[in-house]
Coordinates of C-alpha atoms and ligand atoms in Angstrom, one line a residue:
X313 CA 15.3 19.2 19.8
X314 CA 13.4 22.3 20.2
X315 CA 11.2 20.3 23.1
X316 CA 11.9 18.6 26.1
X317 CA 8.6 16.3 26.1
X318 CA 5.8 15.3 23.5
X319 CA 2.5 16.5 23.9
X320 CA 1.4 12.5 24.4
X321 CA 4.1 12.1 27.2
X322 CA 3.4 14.1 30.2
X323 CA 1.6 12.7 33.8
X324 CA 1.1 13.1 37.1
X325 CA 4.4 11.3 37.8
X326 CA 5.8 14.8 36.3
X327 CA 4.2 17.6 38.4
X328 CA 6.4 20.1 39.1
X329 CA 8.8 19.4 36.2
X330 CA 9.8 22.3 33.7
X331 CA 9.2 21.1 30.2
X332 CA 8.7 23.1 26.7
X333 CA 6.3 21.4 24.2
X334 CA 6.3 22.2 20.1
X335 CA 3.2 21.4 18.3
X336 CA -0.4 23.1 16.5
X337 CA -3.2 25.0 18.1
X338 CA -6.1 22.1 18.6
X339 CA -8.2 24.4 20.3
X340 CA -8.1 27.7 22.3
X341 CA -10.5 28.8 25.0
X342 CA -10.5 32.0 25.8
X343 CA -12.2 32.2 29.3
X344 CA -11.1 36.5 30.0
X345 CA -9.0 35.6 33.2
X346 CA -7.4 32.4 31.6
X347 CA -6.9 31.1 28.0
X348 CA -6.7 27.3 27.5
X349 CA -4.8 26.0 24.6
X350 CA -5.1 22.4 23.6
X351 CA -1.4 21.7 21.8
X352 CA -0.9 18.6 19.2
X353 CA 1.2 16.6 18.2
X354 CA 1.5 13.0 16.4
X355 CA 1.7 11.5 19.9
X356 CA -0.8 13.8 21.6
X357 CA -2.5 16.7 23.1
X358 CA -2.0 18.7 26.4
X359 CA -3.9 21.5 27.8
X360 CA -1.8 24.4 28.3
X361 CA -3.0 27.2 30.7
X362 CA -1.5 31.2 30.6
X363 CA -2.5 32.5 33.6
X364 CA -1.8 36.8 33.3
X365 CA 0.5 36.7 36.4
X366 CA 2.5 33.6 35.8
X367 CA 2.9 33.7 32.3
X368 CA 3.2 37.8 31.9
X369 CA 4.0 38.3 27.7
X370 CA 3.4 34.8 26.8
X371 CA -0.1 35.2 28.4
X372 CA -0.3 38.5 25.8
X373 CA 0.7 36.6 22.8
X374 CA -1.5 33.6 23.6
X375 CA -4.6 35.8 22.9
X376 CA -3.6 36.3 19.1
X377 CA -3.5 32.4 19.0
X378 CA -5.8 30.3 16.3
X379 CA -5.9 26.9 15.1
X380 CA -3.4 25.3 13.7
X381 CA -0.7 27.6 14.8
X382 CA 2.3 26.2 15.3
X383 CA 3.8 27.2 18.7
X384 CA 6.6 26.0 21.0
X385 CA 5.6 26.6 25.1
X386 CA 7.4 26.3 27.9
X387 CA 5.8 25.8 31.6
X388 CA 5.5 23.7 34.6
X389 CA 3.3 20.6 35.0
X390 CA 0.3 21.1 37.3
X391 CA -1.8 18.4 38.5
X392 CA -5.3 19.3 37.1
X393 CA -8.0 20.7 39.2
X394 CA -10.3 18.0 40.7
X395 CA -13.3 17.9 38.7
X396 CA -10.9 19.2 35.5
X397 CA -9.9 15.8 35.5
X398 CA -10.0 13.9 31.2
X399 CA -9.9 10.2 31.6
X400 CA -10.4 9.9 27.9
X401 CA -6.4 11.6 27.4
X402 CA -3.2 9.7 28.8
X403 CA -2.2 13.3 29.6
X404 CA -5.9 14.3 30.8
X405 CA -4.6 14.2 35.1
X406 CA -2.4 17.2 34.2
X407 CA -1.8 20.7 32.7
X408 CA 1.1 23.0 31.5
X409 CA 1.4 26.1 33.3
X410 CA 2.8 28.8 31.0
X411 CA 6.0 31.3 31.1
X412 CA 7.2 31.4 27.6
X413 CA 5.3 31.0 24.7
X414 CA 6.4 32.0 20.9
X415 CA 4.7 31.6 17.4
X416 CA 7.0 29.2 15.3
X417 CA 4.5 29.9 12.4
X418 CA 1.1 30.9 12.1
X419 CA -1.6 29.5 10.2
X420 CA -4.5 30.5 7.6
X421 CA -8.2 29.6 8.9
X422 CA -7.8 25.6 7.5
X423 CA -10.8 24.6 5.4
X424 CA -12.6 22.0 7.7
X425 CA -11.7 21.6 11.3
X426 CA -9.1 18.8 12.7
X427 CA -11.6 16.7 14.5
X428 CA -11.5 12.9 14.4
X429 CA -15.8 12.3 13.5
X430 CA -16.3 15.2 10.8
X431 CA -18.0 14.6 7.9
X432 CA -15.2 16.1 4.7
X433 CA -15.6 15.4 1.0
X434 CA -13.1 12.9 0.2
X435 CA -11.7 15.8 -2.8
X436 CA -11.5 18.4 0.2
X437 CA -9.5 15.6 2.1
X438 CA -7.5 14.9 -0.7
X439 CA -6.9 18.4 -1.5
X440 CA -5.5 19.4 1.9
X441 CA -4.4 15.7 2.7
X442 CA -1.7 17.4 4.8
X443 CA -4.2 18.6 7.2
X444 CA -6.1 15.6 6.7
X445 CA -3.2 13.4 8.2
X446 CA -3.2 15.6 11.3
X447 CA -6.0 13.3 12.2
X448 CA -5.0 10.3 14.3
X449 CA -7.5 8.1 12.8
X450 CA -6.0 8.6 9.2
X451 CA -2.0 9.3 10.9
X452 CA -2.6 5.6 12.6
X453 CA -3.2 3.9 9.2
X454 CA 0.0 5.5 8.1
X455 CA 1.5 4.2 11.1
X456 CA 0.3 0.9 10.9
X457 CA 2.1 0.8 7.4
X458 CA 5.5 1.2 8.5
X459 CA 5.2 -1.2 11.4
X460 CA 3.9 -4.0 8.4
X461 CA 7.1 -3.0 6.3
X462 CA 9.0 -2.9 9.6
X463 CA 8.0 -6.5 10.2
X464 CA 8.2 -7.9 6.9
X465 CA 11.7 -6.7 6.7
X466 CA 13.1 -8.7 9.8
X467 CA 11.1 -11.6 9.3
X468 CA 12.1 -12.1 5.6
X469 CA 15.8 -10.9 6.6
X470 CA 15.8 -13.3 9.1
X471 CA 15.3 -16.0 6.7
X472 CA 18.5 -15.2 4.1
X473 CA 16.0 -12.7 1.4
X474 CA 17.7 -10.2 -0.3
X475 CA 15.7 -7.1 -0.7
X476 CA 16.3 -5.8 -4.2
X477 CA 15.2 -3.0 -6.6
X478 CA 13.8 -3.3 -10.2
X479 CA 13.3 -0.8 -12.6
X480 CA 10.3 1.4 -13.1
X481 CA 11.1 2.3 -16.4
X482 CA 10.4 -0.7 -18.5
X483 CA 9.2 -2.6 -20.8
X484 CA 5.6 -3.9 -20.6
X485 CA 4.9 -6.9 -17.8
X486 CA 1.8 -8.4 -19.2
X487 CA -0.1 -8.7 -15.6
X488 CA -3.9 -8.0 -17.8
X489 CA -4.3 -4.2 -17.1
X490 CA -3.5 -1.8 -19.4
X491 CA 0.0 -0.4 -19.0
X492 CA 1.0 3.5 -18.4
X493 CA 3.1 4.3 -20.9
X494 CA 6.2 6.9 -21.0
X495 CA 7.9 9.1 -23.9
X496 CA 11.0 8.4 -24.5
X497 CA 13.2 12.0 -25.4
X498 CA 16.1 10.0 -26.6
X499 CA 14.7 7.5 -28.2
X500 CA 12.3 9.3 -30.4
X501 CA 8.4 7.5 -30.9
X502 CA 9.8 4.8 -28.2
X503 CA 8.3 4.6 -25.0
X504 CA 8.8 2.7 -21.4
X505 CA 6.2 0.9 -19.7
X506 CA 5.8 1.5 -15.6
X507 CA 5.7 -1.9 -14.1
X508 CA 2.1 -3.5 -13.4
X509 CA 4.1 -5.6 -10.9
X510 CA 8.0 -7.2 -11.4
X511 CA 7.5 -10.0 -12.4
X512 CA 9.4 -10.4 -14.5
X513 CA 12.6 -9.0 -13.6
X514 CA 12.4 -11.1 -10.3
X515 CA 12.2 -14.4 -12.3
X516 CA 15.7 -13.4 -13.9
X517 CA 17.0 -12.8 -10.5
X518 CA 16.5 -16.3 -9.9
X519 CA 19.0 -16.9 -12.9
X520 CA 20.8 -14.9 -11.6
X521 CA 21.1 -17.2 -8.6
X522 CA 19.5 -14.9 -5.8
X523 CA 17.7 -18.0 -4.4
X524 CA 15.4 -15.2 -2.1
X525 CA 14.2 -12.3 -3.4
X526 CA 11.8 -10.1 -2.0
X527 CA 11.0 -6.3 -2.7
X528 CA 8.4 -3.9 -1.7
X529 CA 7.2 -2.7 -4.7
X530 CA 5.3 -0.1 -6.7
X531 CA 2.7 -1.2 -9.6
X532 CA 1.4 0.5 -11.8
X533 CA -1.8 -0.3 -13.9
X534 CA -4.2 1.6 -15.8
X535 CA -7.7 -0.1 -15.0
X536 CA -10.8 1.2 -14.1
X537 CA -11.1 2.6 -10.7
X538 CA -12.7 0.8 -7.9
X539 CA -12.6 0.8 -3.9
X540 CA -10.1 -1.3 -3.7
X541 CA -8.0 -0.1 -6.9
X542 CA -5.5 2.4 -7.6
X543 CA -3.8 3.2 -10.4
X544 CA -0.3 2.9 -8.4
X545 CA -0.3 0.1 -5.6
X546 CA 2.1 -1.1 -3.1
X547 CA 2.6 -5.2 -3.5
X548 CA 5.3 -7.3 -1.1
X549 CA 7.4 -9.2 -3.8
X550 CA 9.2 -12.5 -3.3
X551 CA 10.3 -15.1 -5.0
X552 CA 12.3 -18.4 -4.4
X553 CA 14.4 -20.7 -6.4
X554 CA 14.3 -24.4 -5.5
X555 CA 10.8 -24.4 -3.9
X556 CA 7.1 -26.2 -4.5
X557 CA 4.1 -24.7 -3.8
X558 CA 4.4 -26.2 -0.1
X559 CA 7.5 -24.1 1.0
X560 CA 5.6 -20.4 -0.3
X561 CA 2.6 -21.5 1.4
X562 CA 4.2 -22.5 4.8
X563 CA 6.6 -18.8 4.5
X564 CA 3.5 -16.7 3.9
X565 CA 1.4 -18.6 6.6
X566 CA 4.0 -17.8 9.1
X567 CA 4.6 -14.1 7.8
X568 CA 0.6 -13.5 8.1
X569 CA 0.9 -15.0 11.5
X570 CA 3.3 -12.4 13.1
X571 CA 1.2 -9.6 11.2
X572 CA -1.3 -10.5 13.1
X573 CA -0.4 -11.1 16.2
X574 CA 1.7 -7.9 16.3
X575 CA -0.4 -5.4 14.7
X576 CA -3.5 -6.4 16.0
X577 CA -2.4 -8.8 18.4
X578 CA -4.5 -12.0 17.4
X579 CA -3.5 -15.1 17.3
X580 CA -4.4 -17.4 14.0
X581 CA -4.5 -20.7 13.4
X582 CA -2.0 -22.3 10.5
X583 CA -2.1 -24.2 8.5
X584 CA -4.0 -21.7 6.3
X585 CA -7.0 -23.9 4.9
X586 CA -6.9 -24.7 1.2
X587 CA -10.0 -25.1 -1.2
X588 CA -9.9 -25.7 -5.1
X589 CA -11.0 -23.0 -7.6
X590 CA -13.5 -25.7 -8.8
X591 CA -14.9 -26.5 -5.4
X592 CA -14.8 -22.7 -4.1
X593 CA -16.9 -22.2 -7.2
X594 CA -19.5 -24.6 -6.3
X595 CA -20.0 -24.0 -2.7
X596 CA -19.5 -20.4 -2.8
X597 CA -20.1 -19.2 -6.0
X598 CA -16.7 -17.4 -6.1
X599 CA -12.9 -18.1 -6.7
X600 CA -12.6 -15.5 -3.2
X601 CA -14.7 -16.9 -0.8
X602 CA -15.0 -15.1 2.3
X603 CA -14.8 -18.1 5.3
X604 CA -15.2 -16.1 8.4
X605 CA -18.7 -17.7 8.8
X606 CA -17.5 -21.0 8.0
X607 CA -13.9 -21.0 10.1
X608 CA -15.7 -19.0 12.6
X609 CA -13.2 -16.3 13.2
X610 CA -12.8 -12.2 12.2
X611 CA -9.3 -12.6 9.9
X612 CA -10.3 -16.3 7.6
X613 CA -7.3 -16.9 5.3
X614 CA -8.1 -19.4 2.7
X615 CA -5.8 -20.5 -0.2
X616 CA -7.6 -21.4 -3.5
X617 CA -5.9 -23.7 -6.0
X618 CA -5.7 -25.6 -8.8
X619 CA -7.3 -22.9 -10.9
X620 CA -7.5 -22.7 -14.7
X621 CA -4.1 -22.0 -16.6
X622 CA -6.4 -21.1 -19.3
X623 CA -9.4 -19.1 -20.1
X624 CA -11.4 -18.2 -23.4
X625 CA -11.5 -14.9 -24.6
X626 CA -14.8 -14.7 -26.5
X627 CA -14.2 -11.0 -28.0
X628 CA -10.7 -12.5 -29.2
X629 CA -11.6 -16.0 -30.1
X630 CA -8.3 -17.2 -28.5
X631 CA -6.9 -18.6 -25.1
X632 CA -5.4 -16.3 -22.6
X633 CA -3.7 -17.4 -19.7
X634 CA -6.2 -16.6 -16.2
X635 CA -3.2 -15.6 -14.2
X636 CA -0.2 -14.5 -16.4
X637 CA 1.6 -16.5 -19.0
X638 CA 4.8 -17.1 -16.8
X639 CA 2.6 -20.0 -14.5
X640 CA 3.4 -23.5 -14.7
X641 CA 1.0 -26.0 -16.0
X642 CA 0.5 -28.8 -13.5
X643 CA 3.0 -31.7 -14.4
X644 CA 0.1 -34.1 -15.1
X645 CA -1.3 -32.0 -17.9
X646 CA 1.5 -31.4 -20.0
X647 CA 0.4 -33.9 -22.5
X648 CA -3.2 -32.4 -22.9
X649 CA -1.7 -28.5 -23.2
X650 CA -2.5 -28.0 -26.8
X651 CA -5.1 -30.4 -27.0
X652 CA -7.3 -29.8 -24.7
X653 CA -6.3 -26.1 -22.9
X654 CA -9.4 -25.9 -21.2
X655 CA -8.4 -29.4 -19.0
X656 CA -5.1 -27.8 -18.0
X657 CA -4.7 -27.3 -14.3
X658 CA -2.1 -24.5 -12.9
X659 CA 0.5 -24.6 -10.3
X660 CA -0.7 -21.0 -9.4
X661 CA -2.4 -20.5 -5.6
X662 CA -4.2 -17.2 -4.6
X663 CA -4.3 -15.8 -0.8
X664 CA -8.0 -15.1 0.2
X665 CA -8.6 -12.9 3.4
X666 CA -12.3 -11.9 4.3
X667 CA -13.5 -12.2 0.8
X668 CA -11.0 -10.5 -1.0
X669 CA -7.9 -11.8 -2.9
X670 CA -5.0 -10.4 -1.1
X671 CA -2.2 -11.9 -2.8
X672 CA -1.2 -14.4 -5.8
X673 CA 1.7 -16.1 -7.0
X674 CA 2.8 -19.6 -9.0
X675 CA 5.6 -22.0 -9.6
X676 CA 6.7 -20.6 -12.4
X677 CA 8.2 -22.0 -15.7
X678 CA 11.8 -21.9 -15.9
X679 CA 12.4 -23.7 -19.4
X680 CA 12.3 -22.1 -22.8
X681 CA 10.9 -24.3 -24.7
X682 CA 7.8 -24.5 -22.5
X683 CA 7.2 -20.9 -22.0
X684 CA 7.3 -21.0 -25.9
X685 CA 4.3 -23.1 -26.4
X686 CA 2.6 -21.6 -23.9
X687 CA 2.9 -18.0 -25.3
X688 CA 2.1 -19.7 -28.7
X689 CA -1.0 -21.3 -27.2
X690 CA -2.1 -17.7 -26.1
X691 CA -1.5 -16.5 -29.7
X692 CA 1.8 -15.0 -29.1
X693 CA 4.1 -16.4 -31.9
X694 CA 7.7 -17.4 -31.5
X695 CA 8.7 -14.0 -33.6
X696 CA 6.8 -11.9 -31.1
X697 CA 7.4 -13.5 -28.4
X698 CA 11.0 -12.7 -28.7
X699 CA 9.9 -9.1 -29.6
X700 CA 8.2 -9.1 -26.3
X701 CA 10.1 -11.2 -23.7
X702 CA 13.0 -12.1 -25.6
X703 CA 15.3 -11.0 -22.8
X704 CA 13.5 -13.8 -20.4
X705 CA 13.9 -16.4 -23.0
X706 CA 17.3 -16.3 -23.2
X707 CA 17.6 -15.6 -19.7
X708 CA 16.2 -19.1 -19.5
X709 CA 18.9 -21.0 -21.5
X710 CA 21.3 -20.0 -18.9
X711 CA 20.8 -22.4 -16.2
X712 CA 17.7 -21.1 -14.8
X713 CA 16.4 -23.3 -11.5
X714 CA 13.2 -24.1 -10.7
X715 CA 11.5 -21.1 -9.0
X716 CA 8.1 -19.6 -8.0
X717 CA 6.7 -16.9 -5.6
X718 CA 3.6 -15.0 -5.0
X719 CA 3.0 -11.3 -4.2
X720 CA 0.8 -9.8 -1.6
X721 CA -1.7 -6.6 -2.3
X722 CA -0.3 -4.7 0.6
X723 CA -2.8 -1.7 0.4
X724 CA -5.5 -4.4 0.5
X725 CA -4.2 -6.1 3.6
X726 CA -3.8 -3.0 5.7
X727 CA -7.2 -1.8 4.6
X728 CA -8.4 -4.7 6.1
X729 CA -6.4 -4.8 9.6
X730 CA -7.5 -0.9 9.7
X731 CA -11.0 -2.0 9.2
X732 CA -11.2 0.6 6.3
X733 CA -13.6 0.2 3.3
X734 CA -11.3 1.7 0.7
X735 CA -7.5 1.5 0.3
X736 CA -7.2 5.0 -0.5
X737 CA -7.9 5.5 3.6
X738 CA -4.5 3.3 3.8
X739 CA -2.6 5.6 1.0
X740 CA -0.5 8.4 2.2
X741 CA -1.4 10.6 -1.1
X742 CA -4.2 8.5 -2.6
X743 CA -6.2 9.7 -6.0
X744 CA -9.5 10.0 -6.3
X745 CA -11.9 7.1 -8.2
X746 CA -11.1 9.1 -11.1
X747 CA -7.3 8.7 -11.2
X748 CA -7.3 12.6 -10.2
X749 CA -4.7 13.7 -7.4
X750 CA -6.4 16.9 -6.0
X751 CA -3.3 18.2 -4.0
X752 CA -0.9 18.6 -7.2
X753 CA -3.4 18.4 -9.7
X754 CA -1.7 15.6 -11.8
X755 CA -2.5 14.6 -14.4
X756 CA -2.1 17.7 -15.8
X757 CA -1.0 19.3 -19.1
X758 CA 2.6 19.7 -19.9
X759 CA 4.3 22.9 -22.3
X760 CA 4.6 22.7 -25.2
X761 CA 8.5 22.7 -25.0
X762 CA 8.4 19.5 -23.4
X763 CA 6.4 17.7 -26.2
X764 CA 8.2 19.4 -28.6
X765 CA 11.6 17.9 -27.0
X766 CA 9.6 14.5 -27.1
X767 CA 8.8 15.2 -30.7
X768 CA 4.8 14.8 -29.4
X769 CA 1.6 16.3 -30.3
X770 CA -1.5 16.2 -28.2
X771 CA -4.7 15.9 -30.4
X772 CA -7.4 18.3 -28.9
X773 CA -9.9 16.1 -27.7
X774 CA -12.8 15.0 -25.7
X775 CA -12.2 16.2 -21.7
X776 CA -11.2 13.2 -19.4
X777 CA -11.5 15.2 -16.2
Ligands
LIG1306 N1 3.3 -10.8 -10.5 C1 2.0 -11.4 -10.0 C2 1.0 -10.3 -9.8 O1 1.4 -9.1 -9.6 C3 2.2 -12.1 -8.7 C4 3.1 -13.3 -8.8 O2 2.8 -14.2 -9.7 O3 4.0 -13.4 -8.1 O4 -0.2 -10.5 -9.7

């Protein structure tokens, strides 16, 4: 390493020691005699002091110091004067003396200052998000990501899951958004469909006889932009063969437990509490209630069942399923399915945190026949359906077990144990509401080589920008 400590690391237990620091120019204080440099790094900041005696060149080179330079220094630790003293920093009792300093690479004037309580447009953040993660508030949330995936990991390796990939070029997963679509080059006029989750693909690794699957996972849909949407998301995948609806909910009860208790270190109760579609409609008004008031606690996980397997589409004048088409029906309605589809209960459950649906999931249908009549009840005939999902259906006639799973919105959680209002806070390289990436400038044009070679033309239209 080019250092010997990080800039979050020294104390007064280390007065006297030698030690070289690498980091960026937070602030420089230019007091004639002495110059002050704060120095940061992700796990801190020290004050560094070039005194003209003791640090001779480095103290010459220190004056052509700005922001956001990036330096390496090497000095002794000094306790602080008394009455220098910074409670507020772990490293606030001492200061770095300087002999040596040199510019690893200087820096342009940045476009807003790195301070923790400024007030930035959120395209100006977006647009130099790499300076916008130097801040701890935002570098935290990125933290607080990879100890979630660090903990889902163990806990669901603990108990036998396998993590597996799935592809992102596919073909359509019907999850009720609007898919992106991709050109295919060789397969002229063809195109793949990015995943709006894998749902599918994870059902056929249960006939495949992977019994535990789980997979943190990109999706991808094309819906209208909200707080709490992105067109590319981040869900925790699973999925189990030879399970009812009690073994998902007492896995993700115990998942959510250690989440909370290590991230934020707060112990919650389980059983989760468990309230009907039907009822949370009456009581509450909504199929996400928000319980905190009622539990009386700051994190209220409620599971809401027994919703619809069906809902009308007016527009359409046909059925269409309310979570996807892949949920079983309850066992006691399978005689009513066709007759009366509005009756028809669902073995799908939905994972409500504070008000907001943070993750959904179903037994699922594992018999041919069955998923036939229900794609057929949702106007999808046998001849499309095979078009569609005939890979599943024959999947299906080769011993598939009984399976079901659920998936977690893991942008969604995190904005919540953050305390953030909007998930793009949580997202290392978020877009804006308007599906627009500032930093890169996607989406964006392509040459006309590359449509050519995709045997494409782009109508000139209305701007979407
Ligand atoms: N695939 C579903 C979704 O993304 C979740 C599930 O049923 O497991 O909403």
């Amino acid at each position: 390493m080019l250092r010997t400590h990080t800039c979050g690391e020294l104390t007064a237990n280390d007065v006297g020691k030698e030690a070289t620091l690498c980091g960026w120019v937070a602030t420089r204080r230019d007091h004639g005699k002495l110059i002050f440099i704060d120095i940061r790094d992700r796990y801190g900041l020290t004050q560094i002091v070039f005194i003209p005696k003791e640090a001779g060149e480095a103290y010459k080179i220190a004056q052509d110091l700005r922001n956001e330079f990036v330096i390496k220094v090497k000095g002794i630790v000094n306790k602080r004067p008394q009455g220098t003293i910074n409670s507020k920093l772990p490293t606030g009792e001492i200061e770095v003396l300087a002999q040596e300093l040199e510019i690893l690479n200087p820096s342009l004037n940045p476009p807003f200052e790195i301070l923790e309580d400024i007030d930035i447009g959120e395209e100006m953040r977006l647009k130099y998000r790499y300076l916008d993660l130097r801040r701890k508030k935002v570098f935290n949330n990125l933290l607080l990501r990879s100890d979630l995936y660090k903990i889902i990991r163990s806990f669901l390796g603990s108990r036998g899951f396998i993590e597996c990939e799935t592809p992102i070029l596919t073909k359509s997963t019907p999850e009720g958004a609007r898919d992106y679509l991709v050109p295919s080059r060789l397969n002229r006029g063809e195109f793949y469909a990015l995943p709006q989750s894998p749902q599918l693909f994870k059902q056929i690794l249960m006939v495949s006889g992977i019994e535990k699957y789980y997979q943190i996972a990109k999706c991808f849909r094309d819906e209208d932009l909200r707080a709490d949407r992105q067109p590319e998301f981040t869900q925790l995948d699973l999925e189990m063969s030879f399970v009812n609806e009690e073994d998902i909910f007492s896995l993700t009860e115990q998942l959510m437990q250690l989440i909370l208790k290590d991230l934020k270190g707060v112990e919650i109760r389980i059983p989760f509490p468990r309230i009907s579609f039907d009822e949370a409609q009456k009581r509450y008004g909504s199929d996400k209630p928000d319980m905190r008031k009622v539990l009386n606690c700051d994190f209220a996980f409620v599971w809401v069942i027994d919703f619809p397997l069906f809902k009308y589409n007016t527009e359409e004048k046909r059925w269409e399923s309310e979570h996807h088409p892949f949920t079983s029906p309850c066992q006691a309605d399978m005689g009513i399915l066709e007759k009366t589809p509005d009756k028809v209960k669902s073995r799908s459950y939905d994972l409500v945190l504070n008000g907001m649906e943070i993750g959904s999931g179903s037994i699922r249908i594992h018999n041919q026949e069955l998923q036939e009549k229900i794609f057929n009840i949702i106007g999808i005939d046998k001849e499309n359906a095979y078009k569609r999902f005939g890979f599943l259906l024959e999947a299906f006639q080769f011993g598939a077990p009984p399976h079901g799973g659920v998936a977690f919105g893991l942008d969604r959680l995190l904005a919540i144990l953050s305390g953030e209002l909007s998930i793009r806070e949580v997202i290392t390289f978020p877009k804006t509401s308007a599906g627009f990436c500032p930093l890169t400038g996607a989406p964006s044009d392509v040459d006309e080589r590359q449509l050519k070679e995709l045997n494409l033309t782009v109508k000139k239209g209305r701007e979407t920008k």
